[in-house]
Coordinates of C-alpha atoms in Angstrom, one line a residue:
Chain A
M12 CA 28.4 -29.0 -13.4
S13 CA 24.9 -28.6 -11.9
E14 CA 22.1 -26.4 -10.8
R15 CA 24.0 -23.2 -10.8
Q16 CA 25.6 -23.6 -14.2
S17 CA 22.5 -24.9 -15.7
S18 CA 20.6 -21.9 -14.6
D19 CA 23.2 -19.7 -16.2
Q20 CA 22.8 -21.6 -19.4
H21 CA 19.1 -21.2 -19.0
T22 CA 19.5 -17.4 -18.8
A23 CA 21.8 -17.4 -21.7
Y24 CA 19.2 -19.3 -23.7
H25 CA 16.6 -16.8 -22.8
D26 CA 18.8 -14.0 -24.0
I27 CA 19.6 -15.7 -27.3
G28 CA 15.9 -16.4 -27.5
V29 CA 15.1 -12.8 -28.3
A30 CA 16.2 -13.0 -31.9
E31 CA 14.7 -16.5 -32.3
A32 CA 11.4 -15.5 -31.0
Q33 CA 11.2 -12.6 -33.4
D34 CA 11.9 -15.0 -36.2
Q35 CA 9.1 -17.2 -35.0
Q36 CA 6.6 -14.5 -34.8
G37 CA 7.4 -13.4 -38.3
T38 CA 8.8 -9.9 -37.7
E39 CA 12.1 -9.6 -39.4
P40 CA 14.6 -8.1 -37.0
T41 CA 16.7 -6.7 -39.8
T42 CA 14.1 -4.4 -41.4
A43 CA 12.8 -1.5 -39.4
S44 CA 9.1 -1.1 -38.9
S45 CA 7.5 1.8 -40.7
S46 CA 6.2 4.8 -38.7
A47 CA 2.6 4.0 -39.6
V48 CA 2.9 0.5 -38.2
M49 CA 4.4 1.8 -35.0
M50 CA 1.8 4.4 -34.6
R51 CA -1.0 2.0 -35.3
A52 CA 0.3 -0.4 -32.7
L53 CA 0.6 2.3 -30.0
G54 CA -2.8 3.7 -30.9
L55 CA -4.4 0.3 -30.6
I56 CA -2.8 -0.4 -27.3
A57 CA -3.7 3.1 -26.0
T58 CA -7.3 2.5 -27.0
I59 CA -7.6 -0.8 -25.4
C60 CA -5.9 0.3 -22.2
G61 CA -8.0 3.5 -22.0
L62 CA -11.2 1.4 -22.2
I63 CA -10.0 -0.9 -19.5
I64 CA -9.0 1.9 -17.1
V65 CA -12.2 3.9 -17.6
S66 CA -14.5 0.9 -17.2
S67 CA -12.7 -0.2 -14.0
Y68 CA -12.9 3.3 -12.7
E69 CA -16.7 3.3 -13.3
L70 CA -17.1 -0.1 -11.8
T71 CA -15.4 0.7 -8.6
L72 CA -16.6 4.2 -8.1
D73 CA -19.6 3.4 -5.9
A74 CA -17.7 0.9 -3.8
V75 CA -14.9 3.3 -3.2
A76 CA -17.2 6.2 -2.2
N77 CA -19.0 3.9 0.1
N78 CA -15.8 2.7 1.7
K79 CA -14.7 6.3 2.2
K80 CA -18.0 7.1 3.9
I81 CA -17.8 4.0 6.2
S82 CA -14.2 4.8 7.2
T83 CA -15.2 8.4 8.0
E84 CA -18.1 7.3 10.0
R85 CA -16.1 4.7 11.9
A86 CA -13.5 7.4 12.8
V87 CA -16.1 9.9 13.9
F88 CA -18.0 7.3 16.0
K89 CA -14.7 6.4 17.7
V90 CA -14.2 9.9 19.0
I91 CA -17.9 10.6 19.6
P92 CA -19.5 7.6 21.3
G93 CA -23.2 7.3 21.0
A94 CA -23.4 8.9 17.6
S95 CA -25.2 7.0 14.9
E96 CA -25.2 9.4 12.0
V97 CA -22.5 11.6 10.5
R98 CA -23.2 14.7 8.3
E99 CA -20.6 16.8 6.6
F100 CA -20.6 20.5 6.8
V101 CA -18.4 23.4 5.9
A102 CA -17.9 26.5 8.1
T103 CA -17.3 29.7 6.2
T104 CA -17.1 33.3 7.4
G105 CA -20.7 33.6 6.4
G106 CA -22.0 30.7 8.4
I107 CA -22.4 26.9 8.2
Q108 CA -23.7 25.0 5.3
P109 CA -23.9 21.3 4.3
A110 CA -20.8 20.3 2.4
G111 CA -21.0 20.0 -1.3
P112 CA -18.7 18.1 -3.6
T113 CA -16.1 20.8 -3.4
V114 CA -15.0 22.8 -0.4
P115 CA -15.3 26.6 -1.1
E116 CA -12.3 28.9 -0.7
G117 CA -11.5 29.7 2.9
A118 CA -14.1 27.2 4.3
V119 CA -13.3 24.5 6.8
K120 CA -14.8 21.1 6.6
F121 CA -16.1 19.3 9.7
F122 CA -18.5 16.6 10.7
G123 CA -21.6 16.8 12.8
A124 CA -22.4 13.7 14.7
Y125 CA -26.1 13.0 15.6
D126 CA -27.7 10.2 17.7
K127 CA -30.7 8.2 16.6
A128 CA -33.2 10.9 17.7
G129 CA -31.4 13.5 15.6
N130 CA -29.7 15.4 18.5
L131 CA -26.3 16.8 18.0
K132 CA -23.9 14.6 19.9
G133 CA -20.7 16.5 19.0
I134 CA -18.6 17.9 16.3
A135 CA -15.5 16.3 14.8
A136 CA -12.9 17.7 12.5
E137 CA -9.6 16.6 11.0
G138 CA -6.2 18.0 11.8
V139 CA -2.9 17.4 9.9
A140 CA 0.7 18.1 10.9
K141 CA 4.1 16.8 9.9
G142 CA 5.3 14.1 12.2
Y143 CA 8.7 12.4 12.3
A144 CA 8.2 10.3 9.1
D145 CA 5.2 11.8 7.3
E146 CA 2.0 13.6 7.9
V147 CA 0.1 12.6 11.0
R148 CA -3.6 12.9 10.3
I149 CA -5.9 13.0 13.3
L150 CA -9.6 13.4 14.0
Y151 CA -10.8 15.2 17.1
A152 CA -14.1 15.7 18.8
Y153 CA -15.2 19.1 20.0
D154 CA -17.9 19.9 22.5
P155 CA -19.3 23.3 21.7
A156 CA -21.2 23.7 25.0
R157 CA -18.1 23.4 27.1
Q158 CA -15.7 24.6 24.4
V159 CA -13.3 21.7 24.9
I160 CA -11.8 18.9 22.9
T161 CA -13.3 15.6 24.1
G162 CA -11.5 13.0 22.1
M163 CA -8.7 12.4 19.6
S164 CA -8.0 9.5 17.2
V165 CA -5.2 9.0 14.8
V166 CA -6.5 8.5 11.2
T167 CA -3.3 7.9 9.4
Q168 CA 0.3 7.9 10.4
H169 CA 3.6 6.4 9.2
E170 CA 5.6 7.0 12.3
T171 CA 8.3 4.6 13.7
P172 CA 6.6 1.5 14.9
G173 CA 7.0 1.1 18.7
I174 CA 8.0 4.8 19.1
G175 CA 5.9 7.3 17.2
D176 CA 2.8 5.1 17.1
K177 CA 2.5 5.3 20.9
V178 CA 0.3 8.3 20.3
I179 CA -2.4 5.8 19.4
T180 CA -2.1 3.5 22.3
D181 CA -0.6 5.5 25.2
K182 CA -3.5 5.9 27.7
D183 CA -1.9 8.8 29.6
F184 CA -1.4 10.7 26.3
N185 CA -5.0 10.1 25.3
K186 CA -6.2 11.5 28.7
N187 CA -5.0 14.9 27.4
F188 CA -7.9 14.9 25.0
E189 CA -10.7 14.3 27.5
A190 CA -11.2 18.0 28.2
L191 CA -8.6 20.0 26.4
D192 CA -9.4 23.7 26.6
V193 CA -9.9 25.5 23.3
K194 CA -12.1 28.3 24.5
L195 CA -12.5 31.3 22.2
A196 CA -11.4 34.7 23.2
D197 CA -14.2 37.1 24.1
D198 CA -14.3 38.6 20.6
M199 CA -14.8 35.1 19.2
K200 CA -12.1 35.7 16.6
A201 CA -9.4 33.5 18.0
I202 CA -8.7 30.9 20.6
A203 CA -7.9 32.4 24.0
N204 CA -5.0 30.1 24.9
A205 CA -3.3 28.3 22.1
I206 CA -2.8 24.5 22.6
K207 CA 0.7 23.8 23.7
V208 CA 2.6 20.5 23.9
V209 CA 4.7 20.4 27.0
K210 CA 7.4 18.1 28.2
H211 CA 6.2 14.9 29.8
G212 CA 4.9 15.3 33.3
T213 CA 4.8 19.1 33.2
K214 CA 1.2 19.7 32.2
Q215 CA -0.4 22.3 34.5
R216 CA -3.0 24.2 32.5
P217 CA -6.1 22.8 30.7
W218 CA -4.8 23.9 27.3
E219 CA -1.5 22.0 27.6
I220 CA -0.8 18.6 26.2
D221 CA 1.5 16.3 28.1
A222 CA 3.9 14.8 25.6
I223 CA 4.9 11.1 25.7
A224 CA 8.5 10.8 26.9
G225 CA 10.6 9.7 23.9
T226 CA 7.8 10.4 21.4
T227 CA 8.0 14.2 21.5
V228 CA 8.0 14.8 17.7
T229 CA 4.8 12.8 17.1
S230 CA 3.2 14.2 20.3
K231 CA 3.9 17.7 19.0
A232 CA 2.5 16.8 15.6
V233 CA -0.8 15.8 17.1
G234 CA -0.9 19.0 19.2
K235 CA -0.1 21.1 16.1
G236 CA -2.7 19.3 14.0
I237 CA -5.4 20.1 16.6
R238 CA -4.2 23.7 17.1
D239 CA -4.0 24.6 13.4
S240 CA -7.4 23.1 12.7
T241 CA -9.2 24.6 15.7
E242 CA -7.7 28.0 15.0
K243 CA -9.3 28.0 11.6
L244 CA -12.5 26.2 12.4
L245 CA -13.8 27.3 15.7
P246 CA -14.1 31.1 15.1
K247 CA -16.3 30.3 12.1
L248 CA -18.1 27.4 13.8
L249 CA -19.0 28.5 17.3
P250 CA -21.0 31.7 16.5
N251 CA -23.3 29.6 14.3
V252 CA -23.3 26.3 16.2
A253 CA -27.0 26.7 17.2
K254 CA -27.9 26.1 13.5
L255 CA -26.5 22.6 13.7
K256 CA -28.9 21.7 16.5
E257 CA -31.8 22.8 14.5
T258 CA -31.0 20.5 11.6
K259 CA -33.6 17.7 11.4
Chain B
M5 CA 12.8 -26.5 -17.3
S6 CA 16.2 -26.0 -18.8
N7 CA 15.1 -26.3 -22.3
P8 CA 18.1 -25.8 -24.7
P9 CA 17.3 -25.0 -28.3
G10 CA 15.8 -28.1 -29.9
M11 CA 14.1 -29.5 -26.9
K12 CA 10.4 -29.7 -26.7
A13 CA 8.4 -26.7 -25.5
P14 CA 7.6 -26.7 -21.8
T15 CA 4.1 -28.0 -20.8
N16 CA 1.5 -25.7 -19.2
W17 CA 2.2 -27.3 -15.8
E18 CA 5.9 -26.7 -16.2
E19 CA 5.2 -23.1 -17.2
F20 CA 3.1 -22.6 -14.1
I21 CA 5.5 -24.3 -11.6
E22 CA 8.6 -22.6 -12.8
G23 CA 8.3 -19.4 -10.8
L24 CA 6.9 -21.0 -7.7
W25 CA 10.1 -22.5 -6.5
K26 CA 12.8 -23.3 -9.0
R27 CA 13.1 -19.8 -10.3
N28 CA 11.4 -18.0 -7.5
P29 CA 11.4 -14.3 -8.3
I30 CA 12.6 -13.2 -4.9
F31 CA 15.0 -15.9 -3.7
V32 CA 16.4 -17.2 -7.0
M33 CA 16.1 -14.4 -9.5
V34 CA 16.2 -11.6 -6.8
L35 CA 13.9 -9.3 -8.7
G36 CA 11.4 -6.8 -7.4
M37 CA 13.3 -5.9 -4.3
C38 CA 11.7 -2.5 -3.7
P39 CA 8.3 -3.9 -2.6
T40 CA 10.0 -6.8 -1.0
M41 CA 11.9 -4.6 1.4
A42 CA 9.2 -2.0 1.9
I43 CA 5.9 -3.7 2.5
T44 CA 6.8 -7.0 4.1
T45 CA 6.2 -5.6 7.6
T46 CA 3.2 -7.9 8.2
A47 CA 1.9 -11.1 6.7
I48 CA -1.3 -9.7 5.5
N49 CA 0.5 -6.8 3.7
S50 CA 2.9 -9.2 2.1
I51 CA 0.1 -11.4 0.7
S52 CA -2.0 -8.6 -0.5
M53 CA 0.9 -7.0 -2.3
G54 CA 1.9 -10.4 -3.7
L55 CA -1.6 -11.0 -5.1
A56 CA -1.9 -7.5 -6.5
T57 CA 1.4 -8.1 -8.3
T58 CA 0.3 -11.6 -9.4
F59 CA -2.8 -10.0 -11.0
V60 CA -0.8 -7.4 -12.8
L61 CA 1.8 -9.9 -14.0
A62 CA -0.8 -12.4 -15.3
A63 CA -3.0 -9.9 -17.0
S64 CA -0.2 -7.9 -18.6
C65 CA 1.7 -10.9 -19.7
W66 CA -1.4 -12.4 -21.2
M67 CA -2.1 -9.1 -23.1
V68 CA 1.5 -8.7 -24.2
S69 CA 1.5 -12.2 -25.5
L70 CA -1.9 -11.7 -27.3
L71 CA -0.6 -8.6 -29.0
R72 CA 2.9 -9.7 -29.5
A73 CA 2.6 -10.1 -33.3
H74 CA 1.3 -6.5 -33.6
I75 CA 3.9 -4.8 -31.5
P76 CA 6.9 -3.6 -33.5
K77 CA 10.1 -4.1 -31.6
E78 CA 11.0 -0.4 -31.7
V79 CA 8.1 0.5 -29.5
R80 CA 7.8 -2.6 -27.4
I81 CA 9.0 -1.2 -24.1
A82 CA 6.6 1.7 -24.4
S83 CA 3.8 -0.7 -25.2
Y84 CA 4.6 -3.0 -22.4
I85 CA 4.7 -0.2 -19.9
V86 CA 1.4 1.2 -21.0
I87 CA -0.2 -2.3 -20.7
I88 CA 1.4 -2.8 -17.2
A89 CA 0.4 0.7 -16.0
T90 CA -3.2 -0.1 -17.1
F91 CA -3.5 -3.2 -15.0
V92 CA -1.8 -1.4 -12.1
T93 CA -4.5 1.3 -12.3
V94 CA -7.1 -1.4 -12.3
V95 CA -5.6 -3.1 -9.2
D96 CA -5.3 0.3 -7.5
Y97 CA -9.1 1.0 -7.9
A98 CA -9.9 -2.6 -6.9
I99 CA -8.0 -2.4 -3.7
Q100 CA -9.6 1.0 -2.8
A101 CA -13.0 -0.7 -3.4
I102 CA -12.0 -3.7 -1.3
S103 CA -10.5 -2.0 1.7
L104 CA -9.3 1.5 2.4
D105 CA -7.2 0.3 5.4
L106 CA -5.3 -2.1 3.1
Y107 CA -4.9 0.7 0.5
E108 CA -3.5 2.9 3.2
A109 CA -1.1 0.2 4.4
L110 CA 0.3 -0.5 1.0
G111 CA 0.4 3.2 0.1
A112 CA 2.5 4.2 -2.9
Y113 CA 3.7 0.7 -3.4
I114 CA 0.7 -0.4 -5.3
K115 CA 1.4 2.3 -7.9
L116 CA 5.0 1.3 -7.9
I117 CA 4.2 -2.1 -9.2
V118 CA 4.5 -0.4 -12.6
A119 CA 8.2 0.0 -11.9
N120 CA 8.7 -3.6 -10.5
C121 CA 11.4 -5.0 -12.7
L122 CA 9.8 -8.4 -12.3
V123 CA 6.7 -7.4 -14.3
L124 CA 8.5 -5.8 -17.2
G125 CA 11.2 -8.5 -17.1
R126 CA 8.6 -11.3 -17.5
A127 CA 6.8 -9.4 -20.3
E128 CA 10.0 -9.0 -22.2
A129 CA 11.6 -12.4 -21.4
H130 CA 8.6 -14.6 -21.6
A131 CA 5.3 -13.1 -22.7
A132 CA 6.8 -11.5 -25.8
R133 CA 7.6 -14.9 -27.3
F134 CA 5.1 -17.5 -25.9
K135 CA 1.4 -18.1 -26.5
P136 CA -1.1 -16.2 -24.3
V137 CA -2.1 -19.2 -22.2
A138 CA 1.5 -20.3 -21.5
S139 CA 2.4 -16.7 -20.7
A140 CA -0.5 -16.2 -18.4
L141 CA 0.2 -19.5 -16.6
N142 CA 3.9 -18.7 -16.3
A143 CA 3.2 -15.2 -15.0
T144 CA 0.6 -16.5 -12.5
G145 CA 3.2 -19.0 -11.2
M146 CA 5.8 -16.3 -11.0
G147 CA 3.3 -14.0 -9.2
L148 CA 2.5 -16.7 -6.7
G149 CA 6.1 -17.4 -6.2
F150 CA 6.6 -13.7 -5.5
T151 CA 3.7 -13.9 -3.1
L152 CA 5.2 -16.9 -1.3
G153 CA 8.5 -15.1 -1.1
L154 CA 6.9 -11.9 0.3
F155 CA 5.0 -14.0 2.8
M156 CA 8.1 -15.9 3.9
I157 CA 9.8 -12.5 4.7
G158 CA 6.7 -10.7 6.0
G159 CA 5.6 -13.6 8.2
V160 CA 9.0 -13.8 9.9
R161 CA 9.2 -10.1 10.3
E162 CA 5.7 -9.8 11.8
L163 CA 6.3 -12.8 14.1
I164 CA 9.5 -11.4 15.6
G165 CA 8.8 -7.7 15.3
M166 CA 5.2 -7.8 16.7
G167 CA 4.8 -11.3 18.1
S168 CA 1.8 -11.9 16.0
L169 CA 0.8 -13.5 12.6
F170 CA -2.0 -12.1 10.5
G171 CA -2.7 -9.7 13.4
I172 CA -3.3 -12.6 15.9
S173 CA -1.0 -12.3 18.9
L174 CA 0.9 -15.6 19.5
F175 CA 3.3 -15.1 22.3
G176 CA 1.1 -13.5 25.0
A177 CA 1.4 -10.2 26.7
N178 CA 4.9 -10.8 28.1
Y179 CA 6.6 -11.0 24.7
Q180 CA 8.8 -8.0 24.1
P181 CA 8.6 -7.3 20.3
W182 CA 11.9 -7.0 18.5
V183 CA 10.9 -3.8 16.8
V184 CA 13.9 -3.5 14.5
M185 CA 12.5 -6.4 12.5
I186 CA 9.5 -4.3 11.2
L187 CA 11.8 -1.3 10.6
P188 CA 13.7 -1.2 7.3
P189 CA 16.8 -3.0 8.6
G190 CA 14.7 -6.0 9.6
G191 CA 13.8 -6.5 5.9
F192 CA 17.5 -6.8 5.0
F193 CA 18.2 -9.2 7.9
V194 CA 15.3 -11.6 7.0
M195 CA 16.0 -11.4 3.3
G196 CA 19.7 -12.1 3.9
L197 CA 18.9 -15.1 6.2
W198 CA 16.5 -16.6 3.6
L199 CA 19.1 -16.2 0.8
M200 CA 21.5 -18.0 3.1
V201 CA 19.1 -20.8 3.6
F202 CA 18.6 -21.1 -0.2
A203 CA 22.3 -21.0 -0.8
L204 CA 22.9 -23.7 1.7
V205 CA 20.2 -25.9 0.1
R206 CA 21.8 -25.4 -3.3
V207 CA 25.3 -26.2 -2.1
R208 CA 24.1 -29.4 -0.4
K209 CA 22.1 -30.4 -3.5
D210 CA 25.2 -29.7 -5.7
K211 CA 27.3 -32.0 -3.5
A212 CA 24.6 -34.7 -3.5
G213 CA 24.1 -34.5 -7.2
A214 CA 27.8 -34.4 -8.1
T215 CA 27.8 -38.0 -9.5
P216 CA 24.5 -38.1 -11.5
G217 CA 25.6 -34.8 -13.0
S218 CA 23.5 -33.4 -15.9
A219 CA 20.8 -36.0 -15.4
Q220 CA 19.9 -34.4 -12.1
T221 CA 19.7 -30.9 -13.6
Q222 CA 17.2 -32.0 -16.2
A223 CA 15.1 -33.8 -13.6
A224 CA 15.0 -30.7 -11.4

């Protein structure tokens, strides 16, 4: 006769309470409401809720856009040290142009990182591939002069903690991206040697990525993310890269 | 606050305090288990999720209570869900505006507050029949109780699974984290242990209060 039973009684009272409460608030539970009353109630609620949603959207719009800009900049600065300004571009078959609100069909978005004097410090772009749990989204830095990847950072991942997320912290793995070869073939239409993720400890050529032992799936996702993205971006970007240096 | 028919209505303070401990949504009512298991990997995620839910609970219970005389019972569930979804959308935008990292960490679970049975449960069981202020207070208390419960799970999981609390490392570099605690099974382990603690406390209280009987229940 105590706590437990009393809480059962309490719940029971709450259940009985439904009918009582309806009596209290004056709606008779026996007579059904007319369609007009129901529609008016739903219309009223929809109007109020619509107003609340739209105004909260309007109020947060600037802050959200600003946050997105800051997080992009932070990610780009991480892979391109020394940069102080990020500009968004799209590379199309016709050339390079500043990114508008929408990315045109067949175009690839990338970031140009500039230092304070307005010199091009490097190019960054995003790559995505399916990892073990979910998409692994990464950002890599590309040096057009040497035609190599010079840095990689994971933007979002939901991999197993302690296993898949080693791609963020593992120093040896990150060394793969200090000078990863992505040279274009002579016709500038494709990458000469596709990036390949190899078993831990067997990296021999500059376009190979040495996987982390025990983290093969996520290592491969990072490699595939870079490979897919560079294959699309570089043939459009490199022939026109001189234009980026002229900006400003 | 056992308040059998005929007893006086609970005071505002009683409304507020109900959900904090005595009818804690997680450990006593065992409601809202989806976010409880999914996002309690770190203390900060737990608290953010708890506060987001608290806002949705308080705002939607207040509005449900305000409109309760105008909502015909045939369409009440639809009405409550629209109201709840509205405030979830508001919270979704607010978190994006506050921190994208947090938004990323909480992921789909912010949107899933809509489906948290705690929120609809309180709208139906409490807000639909009490005055706006009482409902909002009760819902805030419930929300804070939910936050507390999430923190009690998330804090333990982060402490054991990563050796840190609020991202601050506590055990030094030699600590080997017990990774399973921040993986899904860890959520069940910690939840089970807390439920055991609560059950033990209840059993002990029952024994101690065996003689005073019903007087003790009313006091509690």
